[in-house]
Structures are given as C-alpha cells and as structure tokens.
Coordinates of C-alpha atoms and ligand atoms in Angstrom, one line a residue:
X225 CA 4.4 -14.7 26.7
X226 CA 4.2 -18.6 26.9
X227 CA 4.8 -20.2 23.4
X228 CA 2.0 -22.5 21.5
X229 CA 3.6 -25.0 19.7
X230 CA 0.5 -27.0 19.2
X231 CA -1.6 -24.6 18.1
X232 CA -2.3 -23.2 15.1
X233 CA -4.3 -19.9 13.7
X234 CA -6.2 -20.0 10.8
X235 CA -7.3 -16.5 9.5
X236 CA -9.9 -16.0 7.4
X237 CA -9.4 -13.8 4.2
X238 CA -10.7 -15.3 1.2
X239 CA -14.3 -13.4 1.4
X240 CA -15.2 -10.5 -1.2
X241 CA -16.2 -7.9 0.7
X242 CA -19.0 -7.4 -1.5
X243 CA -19.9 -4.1 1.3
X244 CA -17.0 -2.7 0.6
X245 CA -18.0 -2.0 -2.9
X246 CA -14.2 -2.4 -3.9
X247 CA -12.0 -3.5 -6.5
X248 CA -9.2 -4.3 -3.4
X249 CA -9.8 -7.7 -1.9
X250 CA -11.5 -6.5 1.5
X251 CA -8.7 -7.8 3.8
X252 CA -5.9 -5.5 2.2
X253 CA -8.2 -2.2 2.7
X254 CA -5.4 -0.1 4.9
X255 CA -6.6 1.3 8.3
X256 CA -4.0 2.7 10.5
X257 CA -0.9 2.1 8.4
X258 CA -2.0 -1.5 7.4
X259 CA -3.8 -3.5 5.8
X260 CA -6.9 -5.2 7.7
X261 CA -5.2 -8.3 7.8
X262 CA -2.0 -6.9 8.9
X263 CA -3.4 -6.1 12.1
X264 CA -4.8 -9.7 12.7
X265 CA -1.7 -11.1 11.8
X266 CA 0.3 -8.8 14.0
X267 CA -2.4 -9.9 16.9
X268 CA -1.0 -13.2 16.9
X269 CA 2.6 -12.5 16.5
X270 CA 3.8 -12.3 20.3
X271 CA 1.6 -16.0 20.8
X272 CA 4.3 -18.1 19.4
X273 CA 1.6 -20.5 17.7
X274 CA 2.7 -23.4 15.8
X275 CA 1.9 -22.3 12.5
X276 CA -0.5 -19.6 11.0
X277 CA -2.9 -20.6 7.8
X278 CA -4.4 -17.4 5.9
X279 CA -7.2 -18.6 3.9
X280 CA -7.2 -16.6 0.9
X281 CA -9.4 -16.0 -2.5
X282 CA -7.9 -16.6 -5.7
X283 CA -6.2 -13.2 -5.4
X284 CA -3.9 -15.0 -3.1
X285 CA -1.2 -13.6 -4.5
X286 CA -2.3 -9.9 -3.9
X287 CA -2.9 -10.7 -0.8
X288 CA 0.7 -12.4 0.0
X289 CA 2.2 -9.9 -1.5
X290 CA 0.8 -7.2 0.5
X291 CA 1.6 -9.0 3.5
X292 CA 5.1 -10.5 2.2
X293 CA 7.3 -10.4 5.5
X294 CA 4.8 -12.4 7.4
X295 CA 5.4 -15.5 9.1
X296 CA 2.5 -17.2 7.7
X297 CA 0.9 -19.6 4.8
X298 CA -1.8 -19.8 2.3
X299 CA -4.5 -21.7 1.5
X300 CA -6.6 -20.8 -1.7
X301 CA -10.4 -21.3 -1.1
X302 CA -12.4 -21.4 -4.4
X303 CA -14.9 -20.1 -4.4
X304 CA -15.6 -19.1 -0.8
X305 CA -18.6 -21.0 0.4
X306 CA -18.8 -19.6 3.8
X307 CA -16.5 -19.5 6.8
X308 CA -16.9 -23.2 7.9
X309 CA -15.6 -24.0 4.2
X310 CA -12.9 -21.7 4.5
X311 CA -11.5 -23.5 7.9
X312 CA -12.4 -27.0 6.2
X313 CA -9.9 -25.8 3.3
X314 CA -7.1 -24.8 5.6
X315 CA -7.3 -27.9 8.1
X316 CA -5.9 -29.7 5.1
X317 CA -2.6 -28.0 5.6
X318 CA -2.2 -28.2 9.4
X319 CA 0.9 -29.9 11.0
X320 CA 0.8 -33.2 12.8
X321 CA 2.2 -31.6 15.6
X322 CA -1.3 -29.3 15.8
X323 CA -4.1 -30.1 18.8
X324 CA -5.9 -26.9 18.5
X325 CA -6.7 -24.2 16.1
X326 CA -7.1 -20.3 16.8
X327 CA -9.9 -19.1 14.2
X328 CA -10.0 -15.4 13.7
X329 CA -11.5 -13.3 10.8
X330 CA -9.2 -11.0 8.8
X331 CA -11.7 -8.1 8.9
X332 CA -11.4 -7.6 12.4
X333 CA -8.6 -5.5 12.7
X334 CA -9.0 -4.7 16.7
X335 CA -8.5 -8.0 18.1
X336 CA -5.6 -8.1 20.7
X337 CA -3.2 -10.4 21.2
X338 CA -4.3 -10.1 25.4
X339 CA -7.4 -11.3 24.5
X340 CA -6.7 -14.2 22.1
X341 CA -4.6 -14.8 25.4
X342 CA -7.3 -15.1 27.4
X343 CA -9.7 -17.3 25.2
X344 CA -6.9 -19.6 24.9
X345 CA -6.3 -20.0 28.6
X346 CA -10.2 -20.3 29.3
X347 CA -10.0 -23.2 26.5
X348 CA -7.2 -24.9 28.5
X349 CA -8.9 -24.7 31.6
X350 CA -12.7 -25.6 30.8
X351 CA -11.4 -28.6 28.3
X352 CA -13.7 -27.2 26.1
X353 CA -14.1 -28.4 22.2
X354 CA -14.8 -25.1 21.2
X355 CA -14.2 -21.6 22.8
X356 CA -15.9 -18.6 21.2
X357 CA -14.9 -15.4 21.7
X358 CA -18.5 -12.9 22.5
X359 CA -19.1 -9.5 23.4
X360 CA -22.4 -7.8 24.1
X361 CA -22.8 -4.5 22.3
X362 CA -25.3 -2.0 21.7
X363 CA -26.0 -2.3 18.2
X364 CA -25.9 -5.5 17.4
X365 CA -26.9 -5.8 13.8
X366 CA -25.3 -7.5 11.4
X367 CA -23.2 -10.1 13.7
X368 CA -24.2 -13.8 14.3
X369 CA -26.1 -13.6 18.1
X370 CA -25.2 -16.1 20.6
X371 CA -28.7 -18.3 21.5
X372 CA -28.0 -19.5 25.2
X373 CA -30.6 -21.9 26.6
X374 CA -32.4 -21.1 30.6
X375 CA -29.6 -22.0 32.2
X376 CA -26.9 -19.8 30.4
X377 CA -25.2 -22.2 28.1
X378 CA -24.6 -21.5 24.6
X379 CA -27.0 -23.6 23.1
X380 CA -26.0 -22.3 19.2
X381 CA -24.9 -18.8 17.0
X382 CA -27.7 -17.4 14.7
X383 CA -26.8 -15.2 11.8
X384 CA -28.4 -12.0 11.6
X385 CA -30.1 -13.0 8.3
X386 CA -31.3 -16.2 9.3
X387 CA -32.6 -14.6 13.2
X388 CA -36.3 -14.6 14.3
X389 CA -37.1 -11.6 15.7
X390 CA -36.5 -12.4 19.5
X391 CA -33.3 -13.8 18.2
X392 CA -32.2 -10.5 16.6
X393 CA -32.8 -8.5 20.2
X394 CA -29.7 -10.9 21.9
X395 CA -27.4 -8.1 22.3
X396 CA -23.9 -10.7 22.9
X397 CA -22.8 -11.5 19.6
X398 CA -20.3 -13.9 18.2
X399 CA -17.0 -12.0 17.2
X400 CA -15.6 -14.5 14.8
X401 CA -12.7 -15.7 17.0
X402 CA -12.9 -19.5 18.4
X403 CA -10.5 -21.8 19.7
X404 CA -11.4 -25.3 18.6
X405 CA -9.8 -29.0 19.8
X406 CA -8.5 -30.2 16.1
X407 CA -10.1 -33.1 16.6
X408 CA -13.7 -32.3 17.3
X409 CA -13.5 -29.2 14.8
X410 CA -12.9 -32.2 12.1
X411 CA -15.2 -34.2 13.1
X412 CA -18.2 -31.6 12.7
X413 CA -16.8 -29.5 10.2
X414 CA -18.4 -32.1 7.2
X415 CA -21.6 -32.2 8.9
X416 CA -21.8 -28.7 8.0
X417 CA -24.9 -27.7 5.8
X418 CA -25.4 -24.9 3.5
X419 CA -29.5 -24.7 4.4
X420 CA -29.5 -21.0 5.0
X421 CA -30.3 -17.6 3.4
X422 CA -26.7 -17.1 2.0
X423 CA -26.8 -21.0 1.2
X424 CA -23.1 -20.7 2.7
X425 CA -21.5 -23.3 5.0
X426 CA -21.5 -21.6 8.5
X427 CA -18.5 -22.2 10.8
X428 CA -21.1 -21.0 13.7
X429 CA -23.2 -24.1 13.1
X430 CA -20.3 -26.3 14.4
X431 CA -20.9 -24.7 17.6
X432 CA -24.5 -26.7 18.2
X433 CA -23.0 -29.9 16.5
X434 CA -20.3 -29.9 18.6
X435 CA -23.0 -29.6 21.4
X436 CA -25.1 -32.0 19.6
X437 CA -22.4 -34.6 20.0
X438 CA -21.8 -34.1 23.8
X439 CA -19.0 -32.0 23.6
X440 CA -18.6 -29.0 25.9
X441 CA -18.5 -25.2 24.7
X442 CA -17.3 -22.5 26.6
X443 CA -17.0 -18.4 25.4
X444 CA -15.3 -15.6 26.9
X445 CA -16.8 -12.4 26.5
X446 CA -14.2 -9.3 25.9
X447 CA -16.0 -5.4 26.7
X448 CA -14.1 -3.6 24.2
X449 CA -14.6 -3.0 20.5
X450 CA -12.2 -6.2 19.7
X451 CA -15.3 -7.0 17.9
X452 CA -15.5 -4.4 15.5
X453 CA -15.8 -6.3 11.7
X454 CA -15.4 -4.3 8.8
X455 CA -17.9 -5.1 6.6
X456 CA -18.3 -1.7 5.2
X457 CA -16.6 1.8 4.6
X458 CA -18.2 3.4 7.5
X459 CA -16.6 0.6 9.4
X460 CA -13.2 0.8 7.8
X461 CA -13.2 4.5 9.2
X462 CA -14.3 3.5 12.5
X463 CA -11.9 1.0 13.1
X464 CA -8.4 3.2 12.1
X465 CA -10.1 5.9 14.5
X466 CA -10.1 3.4 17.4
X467 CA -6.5 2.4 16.1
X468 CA -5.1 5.9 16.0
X469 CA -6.7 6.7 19.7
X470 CA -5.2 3.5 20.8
X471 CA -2.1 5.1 19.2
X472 CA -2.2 8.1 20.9
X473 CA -3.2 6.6 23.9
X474 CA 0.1 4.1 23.9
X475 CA 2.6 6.9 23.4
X476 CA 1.0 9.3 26.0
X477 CA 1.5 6.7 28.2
X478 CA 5.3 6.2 27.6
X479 CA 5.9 9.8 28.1
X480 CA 5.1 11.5 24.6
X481 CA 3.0 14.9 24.6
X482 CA 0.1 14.7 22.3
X483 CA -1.6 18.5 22.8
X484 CA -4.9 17.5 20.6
X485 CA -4.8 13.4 20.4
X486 CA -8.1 14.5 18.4
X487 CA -6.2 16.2 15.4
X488 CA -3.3 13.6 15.7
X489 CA -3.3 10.7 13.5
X490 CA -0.5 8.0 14.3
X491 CA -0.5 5.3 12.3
X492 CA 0.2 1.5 14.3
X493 CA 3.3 1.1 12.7
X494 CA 4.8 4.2 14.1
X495 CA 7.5 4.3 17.0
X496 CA 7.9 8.0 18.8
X497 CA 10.2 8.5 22.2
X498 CA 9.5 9.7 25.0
X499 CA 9.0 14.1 25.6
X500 CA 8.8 14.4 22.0
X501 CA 5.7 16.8 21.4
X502 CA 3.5 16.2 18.6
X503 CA 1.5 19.0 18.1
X504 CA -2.1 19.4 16.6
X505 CA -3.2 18.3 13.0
X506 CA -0.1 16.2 12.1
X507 CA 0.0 12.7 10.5
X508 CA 2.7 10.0 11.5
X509 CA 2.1 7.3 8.9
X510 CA 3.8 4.3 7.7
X511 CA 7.4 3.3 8.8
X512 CA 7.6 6.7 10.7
X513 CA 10.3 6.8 13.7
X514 CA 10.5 10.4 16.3
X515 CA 13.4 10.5 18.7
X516 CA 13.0 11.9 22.2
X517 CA 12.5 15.5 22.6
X518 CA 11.6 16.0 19.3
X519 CA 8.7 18.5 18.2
X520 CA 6.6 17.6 15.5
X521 CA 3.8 20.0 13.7
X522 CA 1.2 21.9 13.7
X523 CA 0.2 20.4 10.3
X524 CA 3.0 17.9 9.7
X525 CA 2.6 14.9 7.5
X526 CA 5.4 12.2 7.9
X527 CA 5.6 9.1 6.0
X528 CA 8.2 6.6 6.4
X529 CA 10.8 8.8 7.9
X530 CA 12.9 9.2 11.0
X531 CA 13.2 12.2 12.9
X532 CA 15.9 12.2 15.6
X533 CA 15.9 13.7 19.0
X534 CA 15.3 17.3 19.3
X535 CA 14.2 17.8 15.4
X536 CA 11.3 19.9 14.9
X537 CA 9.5 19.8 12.0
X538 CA 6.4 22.1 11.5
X539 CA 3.9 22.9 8.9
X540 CA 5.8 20.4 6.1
X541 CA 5.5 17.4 4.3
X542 CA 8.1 15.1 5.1
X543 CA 8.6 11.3 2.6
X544 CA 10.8 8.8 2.9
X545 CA 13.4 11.4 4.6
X546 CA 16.2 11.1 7.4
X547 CA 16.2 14.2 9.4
X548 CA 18.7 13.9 11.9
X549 CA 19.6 15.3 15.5
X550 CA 18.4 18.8 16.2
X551 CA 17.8 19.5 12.9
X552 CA 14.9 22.0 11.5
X553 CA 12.8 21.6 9.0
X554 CA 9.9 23.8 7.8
X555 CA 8.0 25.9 8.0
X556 CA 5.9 25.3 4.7
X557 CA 8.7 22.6 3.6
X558 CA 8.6 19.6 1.0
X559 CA 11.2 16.9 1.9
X560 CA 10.7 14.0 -0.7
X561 CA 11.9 10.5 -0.9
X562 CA 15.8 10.5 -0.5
X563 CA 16.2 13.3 1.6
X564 CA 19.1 13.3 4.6
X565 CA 19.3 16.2 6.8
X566 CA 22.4 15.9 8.9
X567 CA 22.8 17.1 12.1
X568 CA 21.7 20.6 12.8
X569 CA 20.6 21.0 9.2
X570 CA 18.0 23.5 8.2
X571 CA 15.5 22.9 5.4
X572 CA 13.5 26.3 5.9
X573 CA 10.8 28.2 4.3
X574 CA 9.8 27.1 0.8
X575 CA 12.4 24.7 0.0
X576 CA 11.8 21.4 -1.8
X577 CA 14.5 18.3 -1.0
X578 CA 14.7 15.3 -3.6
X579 CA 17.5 12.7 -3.1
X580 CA 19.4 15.5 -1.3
X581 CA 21.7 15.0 1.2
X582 CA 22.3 18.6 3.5
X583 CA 25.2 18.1 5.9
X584 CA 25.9 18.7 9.3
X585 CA 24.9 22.5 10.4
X586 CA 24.3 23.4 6.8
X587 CA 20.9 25.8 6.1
X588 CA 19.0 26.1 3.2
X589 CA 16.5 28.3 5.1
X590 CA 14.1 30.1 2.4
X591 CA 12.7 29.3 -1.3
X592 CA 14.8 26.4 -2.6
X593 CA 14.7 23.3 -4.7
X594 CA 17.5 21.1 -4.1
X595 CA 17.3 18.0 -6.2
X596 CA 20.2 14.8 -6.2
X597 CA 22.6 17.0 -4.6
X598 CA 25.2 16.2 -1.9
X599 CA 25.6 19.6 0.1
X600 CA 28.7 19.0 3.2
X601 CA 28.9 20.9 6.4
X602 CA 28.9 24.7 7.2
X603 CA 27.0 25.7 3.7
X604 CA 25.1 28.0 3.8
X605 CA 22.6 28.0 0.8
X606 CA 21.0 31.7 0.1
X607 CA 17.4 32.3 -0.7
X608 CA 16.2 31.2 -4.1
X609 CA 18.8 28.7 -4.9
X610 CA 17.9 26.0 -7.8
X611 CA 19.7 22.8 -8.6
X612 CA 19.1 22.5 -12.0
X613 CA 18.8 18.8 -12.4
X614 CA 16.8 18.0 -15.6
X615 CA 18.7 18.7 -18.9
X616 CA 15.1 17.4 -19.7
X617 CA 16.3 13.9 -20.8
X618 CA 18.7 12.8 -17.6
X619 CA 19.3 13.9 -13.8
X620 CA 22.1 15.3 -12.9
X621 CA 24.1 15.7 -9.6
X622 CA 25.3 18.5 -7.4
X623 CA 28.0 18.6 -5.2
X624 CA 28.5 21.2 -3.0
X625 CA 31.8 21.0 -0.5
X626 CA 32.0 21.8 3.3
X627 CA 31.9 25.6 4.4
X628 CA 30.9 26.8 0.2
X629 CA 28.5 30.1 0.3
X630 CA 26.2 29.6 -3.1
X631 CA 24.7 33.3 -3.0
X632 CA 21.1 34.6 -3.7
X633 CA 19.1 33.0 -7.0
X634 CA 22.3 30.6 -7.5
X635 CA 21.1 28.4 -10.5
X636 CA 23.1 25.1 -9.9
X637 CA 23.5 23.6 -13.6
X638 CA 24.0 20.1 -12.8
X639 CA 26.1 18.4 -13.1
X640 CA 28.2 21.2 -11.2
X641 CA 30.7 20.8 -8.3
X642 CA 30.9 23.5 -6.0
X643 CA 34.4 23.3 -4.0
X644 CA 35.7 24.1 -0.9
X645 CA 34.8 27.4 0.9
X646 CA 34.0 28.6 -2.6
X647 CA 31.2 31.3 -3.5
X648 CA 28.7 32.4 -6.2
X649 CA 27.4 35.8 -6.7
X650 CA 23.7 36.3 -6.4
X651 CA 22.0 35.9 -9.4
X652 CA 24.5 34.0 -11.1
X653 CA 24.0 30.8 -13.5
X654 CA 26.9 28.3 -12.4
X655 CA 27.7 25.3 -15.5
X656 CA 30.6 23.3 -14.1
X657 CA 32.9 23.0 -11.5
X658 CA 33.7 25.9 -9.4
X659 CA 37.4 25.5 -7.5
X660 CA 38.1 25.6 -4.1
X661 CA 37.9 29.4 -2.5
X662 CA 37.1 30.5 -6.0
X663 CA 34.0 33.3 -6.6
X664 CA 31.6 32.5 -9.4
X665 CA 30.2 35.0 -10.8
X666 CA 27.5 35.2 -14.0
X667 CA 25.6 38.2 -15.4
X668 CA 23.4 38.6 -17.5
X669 CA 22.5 35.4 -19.3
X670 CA 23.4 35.1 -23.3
X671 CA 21.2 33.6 -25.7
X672 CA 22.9 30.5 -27.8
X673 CA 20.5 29.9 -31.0
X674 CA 19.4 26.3 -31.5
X675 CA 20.4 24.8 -28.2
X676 CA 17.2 24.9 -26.4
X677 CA 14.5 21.9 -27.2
X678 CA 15.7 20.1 -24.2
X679 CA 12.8 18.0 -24.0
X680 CA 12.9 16.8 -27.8
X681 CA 9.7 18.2 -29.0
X682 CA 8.6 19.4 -32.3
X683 CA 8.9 23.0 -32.6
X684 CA 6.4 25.0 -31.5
X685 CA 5.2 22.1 -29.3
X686 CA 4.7 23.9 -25.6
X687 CA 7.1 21.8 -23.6
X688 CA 6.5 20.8 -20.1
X689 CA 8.3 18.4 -17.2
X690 CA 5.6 15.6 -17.0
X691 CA 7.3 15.1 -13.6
X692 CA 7.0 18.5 -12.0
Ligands
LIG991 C1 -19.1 -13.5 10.5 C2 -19.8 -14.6 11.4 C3 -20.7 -13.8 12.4 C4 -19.9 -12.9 13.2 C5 -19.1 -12.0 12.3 C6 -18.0 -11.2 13.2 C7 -20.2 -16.6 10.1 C8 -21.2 -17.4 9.3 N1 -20.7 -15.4 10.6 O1 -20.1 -12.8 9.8 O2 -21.4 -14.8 13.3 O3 -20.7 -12.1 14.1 O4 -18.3 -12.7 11.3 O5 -17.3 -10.3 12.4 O6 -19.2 -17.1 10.4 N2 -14.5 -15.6 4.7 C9 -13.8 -16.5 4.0 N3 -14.4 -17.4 3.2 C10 -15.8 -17.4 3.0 C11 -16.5 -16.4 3.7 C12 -15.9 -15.5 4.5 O7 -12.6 -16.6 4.1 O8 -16.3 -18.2 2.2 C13 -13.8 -14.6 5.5 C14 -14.0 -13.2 5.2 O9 -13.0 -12.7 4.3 C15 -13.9 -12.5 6.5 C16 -14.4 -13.5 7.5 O10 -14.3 -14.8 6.8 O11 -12.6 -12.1 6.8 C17 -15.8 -13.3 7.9 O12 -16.7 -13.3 6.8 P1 -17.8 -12.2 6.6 O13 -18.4 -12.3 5.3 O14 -17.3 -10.8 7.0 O15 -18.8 -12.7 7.7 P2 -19.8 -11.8 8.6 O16 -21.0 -11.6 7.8 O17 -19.1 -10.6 9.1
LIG992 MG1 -17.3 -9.7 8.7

C-alpha cells in the first residue's frame, strides 16, 4: 500500500463516554481482544501516514498505557468541548511536513484500513477541502445526518439533537471519518461556534463553513457497518460480534474449519493456520497462535497461548501456555500461566499445569496438579499425582528426569528431584531427591508433633491457601 508522508491522522479519544456508564475511559472498553481504540489505530497502521495524533482526556496516561506499543502521540484536551475542539487541540502538534489530516473517532472500532483508502484517494482526486466519510443505514438515530441541497451536494451535517424533524428522517449519516486539506481545516476550525444543544464546538460545522468559503466538499459513502460508533453497551457488544464474524470469516477463508462460526469467538488479535479445526463453543482470545492441522474444542478457552500443528485441545482452559507439536491436552484440563507442553505431551483428564514444563512424549493423563515443575521426556506421571509446592510460606520446584515412572497418588514434596528412570510406589509421600533407577517407596504417613502450622497462624485459626 502506497505510503502518506504528508498526511497525518488525528484520532479522537478524549470524550467520556458518559453512555457507557463506566468508570474506563470509553476508548479502552475491549471488544474483540482490544481496546476500541486499538482497532482504530490498527486501521491506519498499513497507510504509512506521516504521523498519528490521539487526542486524549486527562487520563492520557491510561489511555497510553493501554495502547503502549503504538506508533502514535498525544494530545491532552481539557476539558473536551466537542470534536472540532478536540482536532483544534491536536493541529497544534502537526509536522511541517503535513498537507492533510485523516480524522477518525476512537469509538468506531470497524473502520478499515480499505476504506480510509478509498476516502483518501477520492480526496486526491476531487481536490476537495474536506472529504467525509457517509453511509446510509436503517436506523439512523443518534448519528449527525448529512443535509444535501436539490442538486445532491452536501450542503452541511446536522446532529441528531439539534435535527428538525425532516432532518432526522435523512437516513446517510456522517460516520465521523474526514479527510481535510490542513490548510482550510485551520482556517475554519476558529470559526467554530458552540451555539447548540450540547453547547459543544462541532467538527461537522466546518463542513458548511468550508462551503461557506467557496471551498469544495466531497463524501464517499462505504455500505458496511464501518460506521458502527459505540456510544453505548449494547453497541460495545454489537461491534466485537461483527469483529469475531469478520474473524471467522478471515480464517475460513485461508483454509481453517470453523464447524459453528456462531459458537466460535476469535478475538482480532488471533493468528490460526490453515486445516486446523476449531470446533464449537471455543474462545481464541488475546495473543493466541494455532498451528496447521491443529484441533481445537468443543468448549476451549485459550488466552495468549500457542498451540502448534496437530495439537488438540478439547473441553480445557488453556493461559499463557505453549503447547507444542502433536501434543494433547484435555479433556476437562487447567493449563495456567507458564505452562510448556513439549512435543507429544499429554496433559489429560483433571490435571492442573502452573509454571510446568512436561517434556517431549511425557503424559500426565488423569487427576493431577503439577505446579513449578520441570518433568523431561518419556515420564509417565500416574493418576493422582501432586507436586506439593507450597510449604505455605515459599514455592518450591520439582524436577523430574527423562524416562522416571512417579506411581499412583505420588505426593511430590518440593523441593524434590526425581532421577533418571527412577520410580515411586503408589501412594507414597516423596521429601527429597530420589537417585537414578532407585524405587521410592512410603507407607503409611507418621505424625511429627509441632511441625504443622505451615501457614503461621494462631492456633486454632482454620488455615487456608488464599491462592488456591
Ligand atoms: C459524532 C459526530 C456525528 C457522527 C458520530 C459518528 C460530531 C459533533 N458528531 O457524534 O456527526 O455521526 O460521531 O460516530 O462530531 N471526542 C473528543 N473530544 C470531545 C468530544 C468527543 O475527543 O470533546 C471524541 C470521543 O471520544 C469519540 C469521538 O470524539 O471518540 C466522537 O465523540 P462522540 O461523543 O462519540 O460523538 P457522537 O455523538 O457519536
Ligand atoms: Mg460516538
């Protein structure tokens, strides 16, 4: 895609959302995997624009931080007087180099970059002062309506507050994106007044100034729902629904089988390869990666995980997790934060991973908790098996080496080292290290008086581990 060096995009962010009813500034409410803005941002990306300006409130900082990693500056607009302030406020920080200026609205998470595209080129080509980006929908309310004269031209934008009734029955309404010429958007911008209902300066009323001074405006009207503002919850949820069908959409198209794109909810941040098969009520979420040929659900939720080609993972949580090549996982599995499964790897029925590394061919297949453990290749871990990781104070680790056989209701007490093609008899309680090819064994448990109160509690306090 051609590169814009002289033009900039100025996002708008720096409203309340006062229809949101939220403490979150409305621009960082998450649709999809990302925050509103996010999606805006990620719009413009592939342009190659000069430089990008967010206008943000006085929680600018939220704000950057949530978006830290883009390519973008901010502008604090206080307090937000409308969206011709909020441009006014970022002009201030353009570039020399800058002729035009991209305005977009941060709560309009749908935009594409196609379409910006497209405004841009119809700009170029009607050497027009101000391009506005319109669509005609079916239920207008709530957007600013475009008022064109007889003869078709845009004569100004009326907000839905300040419409007459014939006004409010224009179905093509302004979407919020322009393209302006630098220099006729300065020029009107201080002409702006604040005479209307929200007693807000309106960047739509530099659309009949412009006109008013001779200028030529021009509009290209996108059919989709690129319009789509979210200006309340019931919008948030509509727009991450057209996200996650675009999702689906995308990924059928390069060769993944969705079986119910309806019960499958793919975040935009997600990457999945072609003839994986996601089947039906799984989530994909976050920085989520599935490799080709993989299988994925029923009922799966992964968050920021890989899962390599020809994994399957089904009726499990997966977090923050590696699961690698062929590997199996589930079903009714927990793999939390840390968790590696090597090649060929089985976390099975029951079993709970924590910072737990399970190498190459290794099974843990029913009723497990396996916490900050390092487990190598060929181990097979029997039903029931506990790393006891909490002395109640401090973690501890467990190692167990390549080819080891840890028996029936092993408990692991960490920190413990399990050698080489060793053994542990079922049921039995392993403290410390166990050589290689050596048998641990452990029968019945003795009682040691005064060593329990691990969690240093008065006596007779009921103790529990606040972290489950
Ligand atoms: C705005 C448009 C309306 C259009 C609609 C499209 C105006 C006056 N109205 O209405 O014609 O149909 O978007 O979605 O432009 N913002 C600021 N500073 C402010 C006010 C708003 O940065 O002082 C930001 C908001 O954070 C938001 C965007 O500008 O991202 C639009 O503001 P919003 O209040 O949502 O305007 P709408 O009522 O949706
Ligand atoms: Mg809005």
């Amino acid at each position: 895609m051609a590169e814009h060096p002289d033009v900039a995009a100025i996002v708008l962010a720096a409203g309340d959302g006062k229809r949101l009813r939220s403490d979150l500034p409305k621009v960082l409410h998450r649709v999809a995997g990302r925050p509103l803005l996010g999606h805006v941002l990620d719009a413009l990306t592939p342009l190659g624009l000069g430089q990008v300006v967010i206008v943000a409130s006085t929680r600018k900082d939220e704000i950057a931080a949530a978006m830290s990693g883009a390519d973008a500056e901010y502008v604090v607009q206080d307090p937000p007087r409308g969206t011709g302030d909020a441009v006014r406020v970022a002009l201030a920080v353009l570039s020399d180099s800058i002729r035009h200026v991209i305005v977009l609205a941060g709560d309009t998470p749908l935009i594409s970059t196609g379409t910006i595209a497209s405004m841009l080129a119809r700009h170029a080509e009607t050497s027009s002062a101000a391009t506005m980006l319109t669509a005609r929908i079916d239920d207008p309310t709530g957007y600013g309506r475009v008022v064109r004269g007889a003869d078709g031209r845009i004569e100004r934008v009326v907000e839905q507050r300040d419409a007459t009734p014939d006004e409010l029955v224009i179905d093509e309404i302004n979407t919020g994106a322009f393209v302006f010429e630098l220099g006729g958007l300065a020029k009107v911008l201080p002409k702006l007044g604040s005479d209307n209902s929200q007693q807000e300066y309106y960047l739509t009323d530099s659309i009949s100034l412009l006109l008013g001074e001779g200028d030529s405006v021009s509009s290209f009207e996108t059919t989709s729902r690129e319009a789509d503002g979210v200006n309340s919850r019931a919008q948030l949820a509509q727009a991450g629904a057209e996200l996650r069908r675009q999702a689906c959409e995308r990924w059928m198209d390069e060769g993944v089988t969705i079986v119910d794109p309806n019960s499958t909810f793919i975040d935009a941040t997600v990457t999945i390869e072609r003839d994986a098969v996601i089947q039906p009520f799984t989530f994909l979420e976050g920085n989520t990666t599935v490799g080709q040929g993989a299988e994925v659900g029923p009922q799966a939720r992964i968050i920021d995980s890989s899962i390599a080609a020809g994994a399957t993972v089904t009726f499990a949580v997966v977090r923050g997790s590696t699961i690698g090549e062929g590997a199996s996982v589930g079903p009714f599995a927990s793999l939390r934060p840390g968790t590696v499964l090597e090649r060929g790897a089985r976390a099975g029925t029951f079993v709970e991973t924590k910072q737990t590394t399970i190498g190459e061919d290794s099974k843990a297949n029913h009723l497990s908790y396996l916490g900050d453990a390092t487990i190598g290749k060929g181990v097979n871990v029997g039903a029931g098996t506990i790393t006891c990781n909490w002395d109640g104070t401090e973690k501890h680790e467990t190692v167990i080496d390549d080819d080891a056989y840890i028996g029936s209701d092993t408990m692991l007490v960490a920190p413990t080292h399990i050698g080489k093609r060793a053994a542990t008899g079922a049921g039995s309680v392993v403290r410390g290290d166990v050589p290689d090819d050596a048998l641990a064994v452990g029968v019945p448990a003795r009682i040691i008086e005064g060593k329990g109160n691990k969690m240093g509690k008065d006596r007779g306090t009921p103790s529990q581990d606040p972290r489950g």
